[in-house]
Short mmCIF file of C-alpha atoms and ligand atoms in Angstrom, two decimals:
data_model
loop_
_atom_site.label_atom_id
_atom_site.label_comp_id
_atom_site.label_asym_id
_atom_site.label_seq_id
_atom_site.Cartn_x
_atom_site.Cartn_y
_atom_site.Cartn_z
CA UNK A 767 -4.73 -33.42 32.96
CA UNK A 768 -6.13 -31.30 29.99
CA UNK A 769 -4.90 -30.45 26.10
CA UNK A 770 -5.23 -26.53 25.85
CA UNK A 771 -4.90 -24.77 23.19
CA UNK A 772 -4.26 -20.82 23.92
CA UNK A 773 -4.33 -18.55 21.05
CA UNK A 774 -2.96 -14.80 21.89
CA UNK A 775 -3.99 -12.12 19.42
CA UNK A 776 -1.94 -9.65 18.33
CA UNK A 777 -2.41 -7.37 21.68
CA UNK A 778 -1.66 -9.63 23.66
CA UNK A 779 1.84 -10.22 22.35
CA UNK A 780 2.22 -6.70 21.52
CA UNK A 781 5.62 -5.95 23.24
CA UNK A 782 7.96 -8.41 25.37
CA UNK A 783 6.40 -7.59 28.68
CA UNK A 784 2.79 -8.92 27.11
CA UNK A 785 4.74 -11.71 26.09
CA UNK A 786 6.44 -12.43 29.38
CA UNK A 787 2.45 -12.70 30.69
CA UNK A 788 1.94 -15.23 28.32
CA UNK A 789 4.71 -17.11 29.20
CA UNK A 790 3.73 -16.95 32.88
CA UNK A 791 0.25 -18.04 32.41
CA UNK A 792 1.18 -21.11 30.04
CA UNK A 793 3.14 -21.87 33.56
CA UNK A 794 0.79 -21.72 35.02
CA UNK A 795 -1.66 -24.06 33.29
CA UNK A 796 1.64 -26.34 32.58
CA UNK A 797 2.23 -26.48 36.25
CA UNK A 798 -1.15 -27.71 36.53
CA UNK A 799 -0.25 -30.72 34.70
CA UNK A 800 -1.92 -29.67 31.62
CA UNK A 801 -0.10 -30.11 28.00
CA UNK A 802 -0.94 -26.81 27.02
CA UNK A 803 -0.25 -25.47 23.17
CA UNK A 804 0.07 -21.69 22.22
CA UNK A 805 -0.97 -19.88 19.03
CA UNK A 806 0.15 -16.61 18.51
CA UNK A 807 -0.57 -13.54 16.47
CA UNK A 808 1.95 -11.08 14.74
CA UNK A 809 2.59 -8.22 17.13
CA UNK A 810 -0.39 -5.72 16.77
CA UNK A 811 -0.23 -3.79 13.97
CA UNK A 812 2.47 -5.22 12.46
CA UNK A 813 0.51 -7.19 9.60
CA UNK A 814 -0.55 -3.49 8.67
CA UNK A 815 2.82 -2.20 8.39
CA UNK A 816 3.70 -5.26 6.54
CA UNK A 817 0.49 -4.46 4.07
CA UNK A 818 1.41 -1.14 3.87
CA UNK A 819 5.41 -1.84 2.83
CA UNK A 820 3.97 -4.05 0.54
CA UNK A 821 1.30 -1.45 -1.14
CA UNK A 822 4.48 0.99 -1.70
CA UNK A 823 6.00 -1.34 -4.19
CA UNK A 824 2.43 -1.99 -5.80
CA UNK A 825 -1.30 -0.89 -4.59
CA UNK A 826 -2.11 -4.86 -5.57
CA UNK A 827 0.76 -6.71 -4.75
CA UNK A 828 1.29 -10.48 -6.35
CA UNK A 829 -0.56 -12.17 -3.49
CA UNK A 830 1.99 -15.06 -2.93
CA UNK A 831 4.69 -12.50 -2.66
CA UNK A 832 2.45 -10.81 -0.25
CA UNK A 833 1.62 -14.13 1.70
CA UNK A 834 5.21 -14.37 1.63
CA UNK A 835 6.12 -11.62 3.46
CA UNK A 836 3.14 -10.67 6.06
CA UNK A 837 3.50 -14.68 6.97
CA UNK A 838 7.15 -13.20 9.06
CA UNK A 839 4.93 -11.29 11.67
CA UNK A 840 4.17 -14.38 12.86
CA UNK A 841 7.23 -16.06 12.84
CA UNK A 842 8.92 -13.70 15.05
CA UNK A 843 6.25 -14.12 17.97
CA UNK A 844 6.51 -17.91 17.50
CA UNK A 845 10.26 -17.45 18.48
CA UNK A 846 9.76 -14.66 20.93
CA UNK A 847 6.56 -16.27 22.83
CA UNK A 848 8.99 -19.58 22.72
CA UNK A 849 12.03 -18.22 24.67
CA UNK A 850 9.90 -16.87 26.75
CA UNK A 851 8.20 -19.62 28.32
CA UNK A 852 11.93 -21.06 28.51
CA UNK A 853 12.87 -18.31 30.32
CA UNK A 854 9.94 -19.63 32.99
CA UNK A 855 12.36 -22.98 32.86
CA UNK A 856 10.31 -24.98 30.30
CA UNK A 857 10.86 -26.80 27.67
CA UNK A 858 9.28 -24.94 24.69
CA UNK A 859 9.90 -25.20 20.89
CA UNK A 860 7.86 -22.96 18.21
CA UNK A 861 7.18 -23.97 14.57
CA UNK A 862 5.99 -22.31 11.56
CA UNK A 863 2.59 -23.01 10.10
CA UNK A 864 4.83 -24.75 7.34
CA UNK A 865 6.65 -26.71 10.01
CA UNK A 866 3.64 -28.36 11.57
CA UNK A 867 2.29 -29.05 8.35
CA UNK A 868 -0.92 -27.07 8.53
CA UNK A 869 -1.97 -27.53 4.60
CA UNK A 870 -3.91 -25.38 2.85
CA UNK A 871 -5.15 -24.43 -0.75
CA UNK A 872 -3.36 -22.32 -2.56
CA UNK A 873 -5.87 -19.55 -2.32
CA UNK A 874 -3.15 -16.82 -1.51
CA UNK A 875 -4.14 -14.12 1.43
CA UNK A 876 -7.73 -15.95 1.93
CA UNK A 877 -6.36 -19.90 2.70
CA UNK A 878 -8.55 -22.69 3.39
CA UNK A 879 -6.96 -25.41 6.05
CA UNK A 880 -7.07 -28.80 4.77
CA UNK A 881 -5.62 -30.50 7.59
CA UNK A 882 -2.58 -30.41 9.90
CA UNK A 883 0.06 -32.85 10.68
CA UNK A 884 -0.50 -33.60 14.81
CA UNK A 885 2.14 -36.19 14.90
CA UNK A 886 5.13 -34.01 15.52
CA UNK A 887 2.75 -31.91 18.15
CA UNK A 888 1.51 -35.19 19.92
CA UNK A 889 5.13 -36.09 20.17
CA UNK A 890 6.35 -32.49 21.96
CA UNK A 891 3.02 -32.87 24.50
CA UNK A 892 4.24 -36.06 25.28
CA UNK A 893 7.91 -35.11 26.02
CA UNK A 894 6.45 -32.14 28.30
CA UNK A 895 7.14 -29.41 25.74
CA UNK A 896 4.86 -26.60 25.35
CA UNK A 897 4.20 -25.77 21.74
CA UNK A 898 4.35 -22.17 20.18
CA UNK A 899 2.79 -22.24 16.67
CA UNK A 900 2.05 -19.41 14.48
CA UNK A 901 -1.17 -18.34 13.77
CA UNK A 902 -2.39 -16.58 10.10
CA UNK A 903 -0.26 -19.11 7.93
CA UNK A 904 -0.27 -22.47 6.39
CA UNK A 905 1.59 -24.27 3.18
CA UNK A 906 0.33 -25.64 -0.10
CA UNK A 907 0.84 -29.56 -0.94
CA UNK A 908 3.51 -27.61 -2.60
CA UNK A 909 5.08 -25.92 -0.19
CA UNK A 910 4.16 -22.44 -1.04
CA UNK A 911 3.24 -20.29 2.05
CA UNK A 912 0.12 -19.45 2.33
CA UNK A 913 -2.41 -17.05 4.88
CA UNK A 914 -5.65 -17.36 6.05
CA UNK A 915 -7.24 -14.22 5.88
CA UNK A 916 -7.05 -10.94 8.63
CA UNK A 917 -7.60 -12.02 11.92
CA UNK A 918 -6.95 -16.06 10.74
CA UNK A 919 -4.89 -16.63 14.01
CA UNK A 920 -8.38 -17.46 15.51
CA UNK A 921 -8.93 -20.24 12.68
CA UNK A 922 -5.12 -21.69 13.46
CA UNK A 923 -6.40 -22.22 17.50
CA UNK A 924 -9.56 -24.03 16.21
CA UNK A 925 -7.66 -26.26 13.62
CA UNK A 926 -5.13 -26.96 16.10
CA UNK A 927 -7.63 -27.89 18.82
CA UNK A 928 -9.94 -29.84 16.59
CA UNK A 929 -6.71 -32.10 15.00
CA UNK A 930 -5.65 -32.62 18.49
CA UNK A 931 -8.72 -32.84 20.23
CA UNK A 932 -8.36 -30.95 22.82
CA UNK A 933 -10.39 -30.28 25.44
CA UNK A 934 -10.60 -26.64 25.51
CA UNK A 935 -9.69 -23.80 22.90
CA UNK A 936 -9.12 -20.61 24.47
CA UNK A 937 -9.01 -17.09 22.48
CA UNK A 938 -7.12 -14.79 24.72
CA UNK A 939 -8.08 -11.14 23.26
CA UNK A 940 -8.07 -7.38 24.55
CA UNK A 941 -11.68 -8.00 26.14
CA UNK A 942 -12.68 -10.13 28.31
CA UNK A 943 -15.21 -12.16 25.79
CA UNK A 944 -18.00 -12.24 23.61
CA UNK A 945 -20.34 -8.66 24.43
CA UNK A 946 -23.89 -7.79 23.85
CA UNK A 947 -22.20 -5.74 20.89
CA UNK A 948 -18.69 -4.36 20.55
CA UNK A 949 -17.78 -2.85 23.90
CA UNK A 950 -15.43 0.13 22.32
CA UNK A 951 -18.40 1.10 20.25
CA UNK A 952 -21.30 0.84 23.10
CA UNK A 953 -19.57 1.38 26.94
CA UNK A 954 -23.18 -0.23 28.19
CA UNK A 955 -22.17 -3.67 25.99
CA UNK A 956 -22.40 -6.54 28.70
CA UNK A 957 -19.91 -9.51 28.17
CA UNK A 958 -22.10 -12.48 27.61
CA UNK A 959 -21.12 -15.81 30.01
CA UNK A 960 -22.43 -18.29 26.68
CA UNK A 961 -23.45 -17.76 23.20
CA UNK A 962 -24.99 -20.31 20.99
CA UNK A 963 -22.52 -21.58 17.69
CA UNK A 964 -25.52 -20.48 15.76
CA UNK A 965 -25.16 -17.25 17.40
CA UNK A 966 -21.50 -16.48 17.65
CA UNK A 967 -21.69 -17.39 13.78
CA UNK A 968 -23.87 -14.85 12.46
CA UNK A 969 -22.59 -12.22 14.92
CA UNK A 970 -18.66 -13.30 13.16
CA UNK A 971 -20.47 -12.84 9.57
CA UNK A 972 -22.13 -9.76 10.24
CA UNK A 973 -19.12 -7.95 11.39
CA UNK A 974 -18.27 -8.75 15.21
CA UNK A 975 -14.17 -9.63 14.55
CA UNK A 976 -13.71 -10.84 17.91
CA UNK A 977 -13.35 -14.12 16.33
CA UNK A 978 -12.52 -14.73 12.47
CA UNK A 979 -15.57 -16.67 10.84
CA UNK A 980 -14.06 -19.52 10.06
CA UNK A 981 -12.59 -20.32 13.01
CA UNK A 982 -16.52 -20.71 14.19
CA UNK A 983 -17.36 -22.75 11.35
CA UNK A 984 -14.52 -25.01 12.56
CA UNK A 985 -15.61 -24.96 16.17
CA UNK A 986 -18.93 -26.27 14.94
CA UNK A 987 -18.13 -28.72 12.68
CA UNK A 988 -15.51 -30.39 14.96
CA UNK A 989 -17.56 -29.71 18.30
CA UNK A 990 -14.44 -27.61 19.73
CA UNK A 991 -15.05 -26.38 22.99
CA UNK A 992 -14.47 -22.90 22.92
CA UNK A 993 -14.02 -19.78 25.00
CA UNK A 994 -13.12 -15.70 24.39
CA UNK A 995 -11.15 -14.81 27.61
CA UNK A 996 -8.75 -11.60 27.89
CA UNK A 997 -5.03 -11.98 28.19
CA UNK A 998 -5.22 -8.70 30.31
CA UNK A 999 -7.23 -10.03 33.15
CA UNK A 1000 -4.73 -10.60 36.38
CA UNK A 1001 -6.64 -13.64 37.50
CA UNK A 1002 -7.81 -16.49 35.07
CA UNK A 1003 -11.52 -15.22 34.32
CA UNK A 1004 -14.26 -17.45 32.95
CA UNK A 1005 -15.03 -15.22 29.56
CA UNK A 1006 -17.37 -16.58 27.17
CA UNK A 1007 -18.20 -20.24 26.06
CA UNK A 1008 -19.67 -21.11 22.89
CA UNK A 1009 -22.02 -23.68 22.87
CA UNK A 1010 -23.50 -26.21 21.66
CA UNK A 1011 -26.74 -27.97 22.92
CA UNK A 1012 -29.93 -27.41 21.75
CA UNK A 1013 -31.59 -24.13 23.27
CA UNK A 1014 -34.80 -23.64 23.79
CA UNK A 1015 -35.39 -20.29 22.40
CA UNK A 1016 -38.60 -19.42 24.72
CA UNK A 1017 -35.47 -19.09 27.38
CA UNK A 1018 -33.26 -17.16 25.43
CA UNK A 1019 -33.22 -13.41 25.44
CA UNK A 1020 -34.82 -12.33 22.05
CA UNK A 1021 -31.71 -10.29 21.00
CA UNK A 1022 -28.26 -11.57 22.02
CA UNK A 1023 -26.09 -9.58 20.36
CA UNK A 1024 -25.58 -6.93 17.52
CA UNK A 1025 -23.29 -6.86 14.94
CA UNK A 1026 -22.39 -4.36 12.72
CA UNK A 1027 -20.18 -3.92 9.58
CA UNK A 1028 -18.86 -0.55 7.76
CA UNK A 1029 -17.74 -1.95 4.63
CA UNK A 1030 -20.89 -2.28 3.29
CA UNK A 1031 -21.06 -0.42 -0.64
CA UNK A 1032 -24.73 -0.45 -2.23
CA UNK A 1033 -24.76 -0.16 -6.14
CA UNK A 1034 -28.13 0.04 -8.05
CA UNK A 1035 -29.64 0.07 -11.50
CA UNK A 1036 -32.53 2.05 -12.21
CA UNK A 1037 -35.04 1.25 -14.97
CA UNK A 1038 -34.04 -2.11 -16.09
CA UNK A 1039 -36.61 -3.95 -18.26
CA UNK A 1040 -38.40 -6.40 -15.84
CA UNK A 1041 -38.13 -9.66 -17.59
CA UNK A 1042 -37.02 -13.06 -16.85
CA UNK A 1043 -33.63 -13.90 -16.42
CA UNK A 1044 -32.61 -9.97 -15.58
CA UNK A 1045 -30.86 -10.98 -12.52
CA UNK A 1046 -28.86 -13.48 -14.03
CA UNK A 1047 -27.67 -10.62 -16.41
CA UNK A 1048 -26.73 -8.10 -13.67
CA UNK A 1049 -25.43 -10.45 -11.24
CA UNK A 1050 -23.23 -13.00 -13.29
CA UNK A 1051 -21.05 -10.69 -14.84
CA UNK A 1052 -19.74 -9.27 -11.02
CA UNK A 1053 -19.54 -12.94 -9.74
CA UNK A 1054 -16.98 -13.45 -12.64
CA UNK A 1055 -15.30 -10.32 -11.78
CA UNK A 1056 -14.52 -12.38 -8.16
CA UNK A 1057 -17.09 -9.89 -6.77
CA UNK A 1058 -19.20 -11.22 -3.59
CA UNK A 1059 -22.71 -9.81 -3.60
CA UNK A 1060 -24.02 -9.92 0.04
CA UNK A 1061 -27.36 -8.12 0.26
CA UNK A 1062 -29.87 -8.05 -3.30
CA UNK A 1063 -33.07 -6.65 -3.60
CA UNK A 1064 -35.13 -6.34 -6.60
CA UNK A 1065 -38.41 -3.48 -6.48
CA UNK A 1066 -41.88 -4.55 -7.98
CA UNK A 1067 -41.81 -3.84 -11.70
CA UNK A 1068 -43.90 -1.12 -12.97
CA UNK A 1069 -44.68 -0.52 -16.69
CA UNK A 1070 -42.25 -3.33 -17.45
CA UNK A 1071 -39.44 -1.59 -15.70
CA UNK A 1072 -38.18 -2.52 -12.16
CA UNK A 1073 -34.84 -1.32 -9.96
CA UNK A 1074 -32.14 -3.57 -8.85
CA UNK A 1075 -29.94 -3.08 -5.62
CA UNK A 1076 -27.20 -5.21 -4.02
CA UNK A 1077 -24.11 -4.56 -1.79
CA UNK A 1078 -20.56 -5.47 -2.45
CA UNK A 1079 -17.60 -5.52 0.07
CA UNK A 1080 -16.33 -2.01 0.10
CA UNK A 1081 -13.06 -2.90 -1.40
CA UNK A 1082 -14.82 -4.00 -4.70
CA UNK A 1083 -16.79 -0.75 -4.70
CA UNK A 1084 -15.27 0.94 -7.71
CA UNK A 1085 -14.36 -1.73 -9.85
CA UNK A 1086 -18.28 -3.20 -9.41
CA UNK A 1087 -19.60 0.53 -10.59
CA UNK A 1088 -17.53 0.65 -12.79
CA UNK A 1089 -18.11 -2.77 -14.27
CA UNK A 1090 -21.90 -1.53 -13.56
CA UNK A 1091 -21.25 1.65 -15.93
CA UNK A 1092 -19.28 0.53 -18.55
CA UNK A 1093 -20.86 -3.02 -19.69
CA UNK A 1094 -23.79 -4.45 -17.25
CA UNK A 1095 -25.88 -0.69 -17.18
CA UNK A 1096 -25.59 -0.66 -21.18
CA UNK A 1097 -26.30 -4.38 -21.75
CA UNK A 1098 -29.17 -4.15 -19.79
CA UNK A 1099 -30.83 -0.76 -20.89
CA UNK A 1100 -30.42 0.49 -17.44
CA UNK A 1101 -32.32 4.20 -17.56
CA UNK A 1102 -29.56 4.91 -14.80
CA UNK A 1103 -26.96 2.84 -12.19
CA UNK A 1104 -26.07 4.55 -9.14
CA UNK A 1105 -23.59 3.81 -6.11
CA UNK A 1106 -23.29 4.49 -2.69
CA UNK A 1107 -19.84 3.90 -0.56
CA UNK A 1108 -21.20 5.72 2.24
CA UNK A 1109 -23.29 2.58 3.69
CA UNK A 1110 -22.97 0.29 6.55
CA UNK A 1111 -25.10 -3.16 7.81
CA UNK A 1112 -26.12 -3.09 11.63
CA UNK A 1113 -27.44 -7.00 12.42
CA UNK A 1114 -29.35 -7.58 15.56
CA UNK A 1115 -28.89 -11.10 16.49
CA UNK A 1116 -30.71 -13.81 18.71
CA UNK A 1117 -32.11 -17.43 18.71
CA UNK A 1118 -34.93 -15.97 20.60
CA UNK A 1119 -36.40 -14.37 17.40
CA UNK A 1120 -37.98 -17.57 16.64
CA UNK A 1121 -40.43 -17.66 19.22
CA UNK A 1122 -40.64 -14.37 19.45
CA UNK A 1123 -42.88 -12.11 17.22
CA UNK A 1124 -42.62 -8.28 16.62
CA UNK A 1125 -39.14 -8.30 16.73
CA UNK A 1126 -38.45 -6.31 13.34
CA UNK A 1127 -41.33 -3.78 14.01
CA UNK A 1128 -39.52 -3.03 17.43
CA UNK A 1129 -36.30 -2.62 15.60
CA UNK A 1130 -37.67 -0.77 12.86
CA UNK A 1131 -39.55 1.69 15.33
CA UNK A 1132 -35.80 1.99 16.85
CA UNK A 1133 -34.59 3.29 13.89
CA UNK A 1134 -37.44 5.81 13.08
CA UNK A 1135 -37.27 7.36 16.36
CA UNK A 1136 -33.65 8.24 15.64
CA UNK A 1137 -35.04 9.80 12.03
CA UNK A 1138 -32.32 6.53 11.00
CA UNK A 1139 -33.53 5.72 7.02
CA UNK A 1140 -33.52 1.94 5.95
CA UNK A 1141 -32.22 1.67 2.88
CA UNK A 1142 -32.18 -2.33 3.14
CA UNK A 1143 -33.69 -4.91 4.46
CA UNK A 1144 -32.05 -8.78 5.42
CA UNK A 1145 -33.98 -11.53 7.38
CA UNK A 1146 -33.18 -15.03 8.35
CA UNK A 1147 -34.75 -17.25 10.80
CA UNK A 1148 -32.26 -15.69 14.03
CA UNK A 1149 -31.03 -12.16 12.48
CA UNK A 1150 -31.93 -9.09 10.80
CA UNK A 1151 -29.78 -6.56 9.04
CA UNK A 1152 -30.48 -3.21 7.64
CA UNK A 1153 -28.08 -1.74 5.67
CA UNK A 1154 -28.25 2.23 6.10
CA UNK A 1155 -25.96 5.20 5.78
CA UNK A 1156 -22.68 5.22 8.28
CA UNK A 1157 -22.78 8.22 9.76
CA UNK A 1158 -25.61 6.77 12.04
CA UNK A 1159 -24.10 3.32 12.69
CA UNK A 1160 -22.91 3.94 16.29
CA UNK A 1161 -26.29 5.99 16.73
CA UNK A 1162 -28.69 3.29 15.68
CA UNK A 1163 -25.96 0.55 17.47
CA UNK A 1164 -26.86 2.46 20.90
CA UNK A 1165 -30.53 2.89 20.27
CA UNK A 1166 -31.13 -1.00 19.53
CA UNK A 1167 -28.92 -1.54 22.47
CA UNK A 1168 -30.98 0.32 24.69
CA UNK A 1169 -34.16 -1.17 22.68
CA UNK A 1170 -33.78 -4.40 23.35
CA UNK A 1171 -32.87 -4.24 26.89
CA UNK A 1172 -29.00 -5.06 26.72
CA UNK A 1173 -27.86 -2.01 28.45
CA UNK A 1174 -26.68 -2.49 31.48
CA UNK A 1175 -28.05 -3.81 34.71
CA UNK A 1176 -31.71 -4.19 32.71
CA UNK A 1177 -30.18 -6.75 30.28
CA UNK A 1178 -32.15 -9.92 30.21
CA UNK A 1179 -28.51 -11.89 30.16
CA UNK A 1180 -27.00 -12.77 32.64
CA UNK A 1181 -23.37 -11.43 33.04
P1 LIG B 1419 -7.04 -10.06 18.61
O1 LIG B 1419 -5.93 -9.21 18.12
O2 LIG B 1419 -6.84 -10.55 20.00
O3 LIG B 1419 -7.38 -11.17 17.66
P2 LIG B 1419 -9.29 -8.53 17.63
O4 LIG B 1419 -9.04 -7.06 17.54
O5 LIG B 1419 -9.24 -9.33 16.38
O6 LIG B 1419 -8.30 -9.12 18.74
O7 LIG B 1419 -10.71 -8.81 18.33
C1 LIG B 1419 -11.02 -8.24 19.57
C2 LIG B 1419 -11.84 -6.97 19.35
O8 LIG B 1419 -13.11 -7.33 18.81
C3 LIG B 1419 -12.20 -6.23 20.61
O9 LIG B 1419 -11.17 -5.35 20.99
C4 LIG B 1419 -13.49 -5.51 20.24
O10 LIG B 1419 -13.28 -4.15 19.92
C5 LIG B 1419 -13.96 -6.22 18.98
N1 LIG B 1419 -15.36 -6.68 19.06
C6 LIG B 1419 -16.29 -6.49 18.09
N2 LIG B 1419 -17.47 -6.99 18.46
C7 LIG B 1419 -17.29 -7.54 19.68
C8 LIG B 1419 -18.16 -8.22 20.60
N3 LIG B 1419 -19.45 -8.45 20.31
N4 LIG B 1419 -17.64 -8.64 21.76
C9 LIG B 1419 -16.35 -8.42 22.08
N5 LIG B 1419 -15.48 -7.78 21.26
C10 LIG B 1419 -15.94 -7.33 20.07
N1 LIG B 1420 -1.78 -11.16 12.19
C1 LIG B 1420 -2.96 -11.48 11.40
C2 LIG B 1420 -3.84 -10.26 11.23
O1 LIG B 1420 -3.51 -9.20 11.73
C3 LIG B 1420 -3.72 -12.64 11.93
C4 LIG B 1420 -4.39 -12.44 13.28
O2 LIG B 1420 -4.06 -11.49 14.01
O3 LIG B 1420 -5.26 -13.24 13.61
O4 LIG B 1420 -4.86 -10.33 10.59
MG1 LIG B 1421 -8.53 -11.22 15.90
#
């Protein structure tokens, strides 16, 4: 007998019949003699409508107001996904994330989890129950609601796995796991049978939303054992695993994945005096404005003037040029600042790079062939990112594809 925690996204619980085949496969794993504990999503799309309601009263709405009200989506497949599995004659009861106790920070529409309450869980897996919880939501120590960011479902499964200690956490999605690189995007994207944490964490940070970030950072830090399967499949398929151990990256394929990411904005300053401390003057003034700077690079000064370049989420794009404009270009004696929403970041990702050289040139080369421009340049020790303009992404997404051998019956990984 095995805890499992299945989280459905919102696809899979998209209308009742989806929801009737999650009921019949949580039978299926309960007639197993598994306790088994369910996680669902809103109905797809229907935290965008809920956005969108919510934008028509106010383009920023009061974010506990918000958290508020796109926290419901939830709560009606929780009820839904729970008479369902009754309607397979078992005992099921759903609970909010406020119900369960799953407590957060009060860091409205971007949560962190603190902990959750498994005590009134335990207690239903013991009596036979299957649990529904909702995904996306959580409560502050004082009882405000609270949400964990788009796509936070993922995180719920994790935390609930991880307090529980489960045995297995399994993502139920539209695809059938983890791919080479986003399978709508590239038809030639292979579906990967395991992907290092290390991995499946920078290909979540660079872009890949198959599974929210943090729900990886929780895998890792709790050693959750966790798998992307699809809720579409007729028979139970094997998906991808996540793992662990240490790999030895002469064995790996160089490239495992690639990741890429269209809400990339690039913002420069031209001509600022090259002096110490210059960074500090650009840079502070956007991390007060709650700006996150991902990518920064700074040119060689000539004649004691240098250029300064660094990418914001796309969403802060105006508000950092104009911050950029009106106070930072002025303080600074900026000869010029310039911006660029156009942009996107394609990542090619692999624990293999580290014992494997030429890995940039190749990618580089990629790119030229394709007349693609880099416009910037990202390394760490298992990824590297070029940010360059979106109208190639898809291009340069197939060409590395093809590049690095993960097309297809040539990949190097085995499917
Ligand atoms: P859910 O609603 O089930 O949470 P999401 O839409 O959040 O589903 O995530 C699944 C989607 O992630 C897939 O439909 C796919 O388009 C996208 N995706 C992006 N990169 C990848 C990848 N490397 N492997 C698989 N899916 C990916
Ligand atoms: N319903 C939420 C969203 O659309 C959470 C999730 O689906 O994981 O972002
Ligand atoms: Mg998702």
């Amino acid at each position: 007998m095995a805890l499992i925690v299945q989280k459905y996204g919102g696809t899979s619980v998209a209308n009742p019949e989806r929801i009737k085949k999650v009921a019949e496969r949580v039978a299926r794993f309960h007639a197993l003699g598994h306790q088994v504990v369910v996680v669902v999503s809103a109905m797809s799309g229907e935290t965008d409508r809920l956005i969108r309601l919510a934008k028509e009263i106010n383009p920023q709405p009061n974010s506990r107001e918000l958290d508020v009200m796109v926290s419901t989506g939830e709560q009606v497949t929780i009820a839904l996904t729970a008479m369902a599995i009754m309607e397979m004659g078992l005992p099921a009861k759903s609970y909010t994330g406020g119900q369960v106790r799953i407590l957060t920070d009060d860091a409205h529409t971007k949560a962190r989890i603190l902990g959750i309450d498994e005590i009134l869980l335990r207690k239903d897996l013991e009596a036979g129950t299957v649990v529904v919880v909702a995904g996306f939501q959580g409560v502050t120590e004082h009882g405000d609601i609270t949400t964990l960011g788009r796509g936070g479902s993922d995180t719920t499964g994790v935390a609930i796995a991880a307090a529980l200690n489960a045995d297995e956490c399994q993502i139920y999605t539209d695809v059938d796991g983890v791919y080479t690189t986003d399978p709508r995007v590239v038809p030639e994207a292979r579906r990967l049978r395991t992907i290092t944490f290390e991995e499946m964490l920078e290909m979540a940070s660079l872009g890949s939303k198959v599974l929210q970030i943090r729900s990886v950072e929780f895998a890792g830090k709790y050693k959750v054992k966790l798998r992307v399967l699809s809720s579409f499949a007729e028979t139970d398929n094997e998906g991808t695993l996540i793992t662990f151990e240490e790999t030895n990256a002469m064995e790996q394929p160089i490239i495992s994945g690639i990741a890429f990411n269209r809400d990339e904005a690039k913002l420069s300053l031209l001509g600022v005096p090259d002096r110490p401390g210059i960074a500090h003057s650009i840079l502070s003034p956007v991390g007060e404005a709650h700006v996150d700077v991902d990518m920064i690079i700074q040119n060689t000064g000539v004649d004691g003037l240098t250029d300064f370049s660094f990418t914001v989420h796309r969403n802060d794009y105006q508000k950092t040029l104009n911050l950029l404009q009106e106070k930072i270009g002025p303080a600074t004696g900026a000869r010029e600042v310039r911006g660029d929403n156009r942009t996107c970041k394609v990542s090619i990702i692999g624990v293999g790079m580290r014992s494997h050289a030429g890995v940039a040139s190749r990618m580089f080369r990629t790119l030229a062939e394709e007349g693609i421009n880099i416009q910037m340049i990202s390394t760490s020790e298992i990824k590297i990112s070029v940010v360059i303009d979106e109208k190639y992404m898809e291009l340069a997404v197939r060409a590395l594809h093809k590049a690095f051998d993960l097309d297809g019956a040539e990949s190097q990984i085995e499917g």
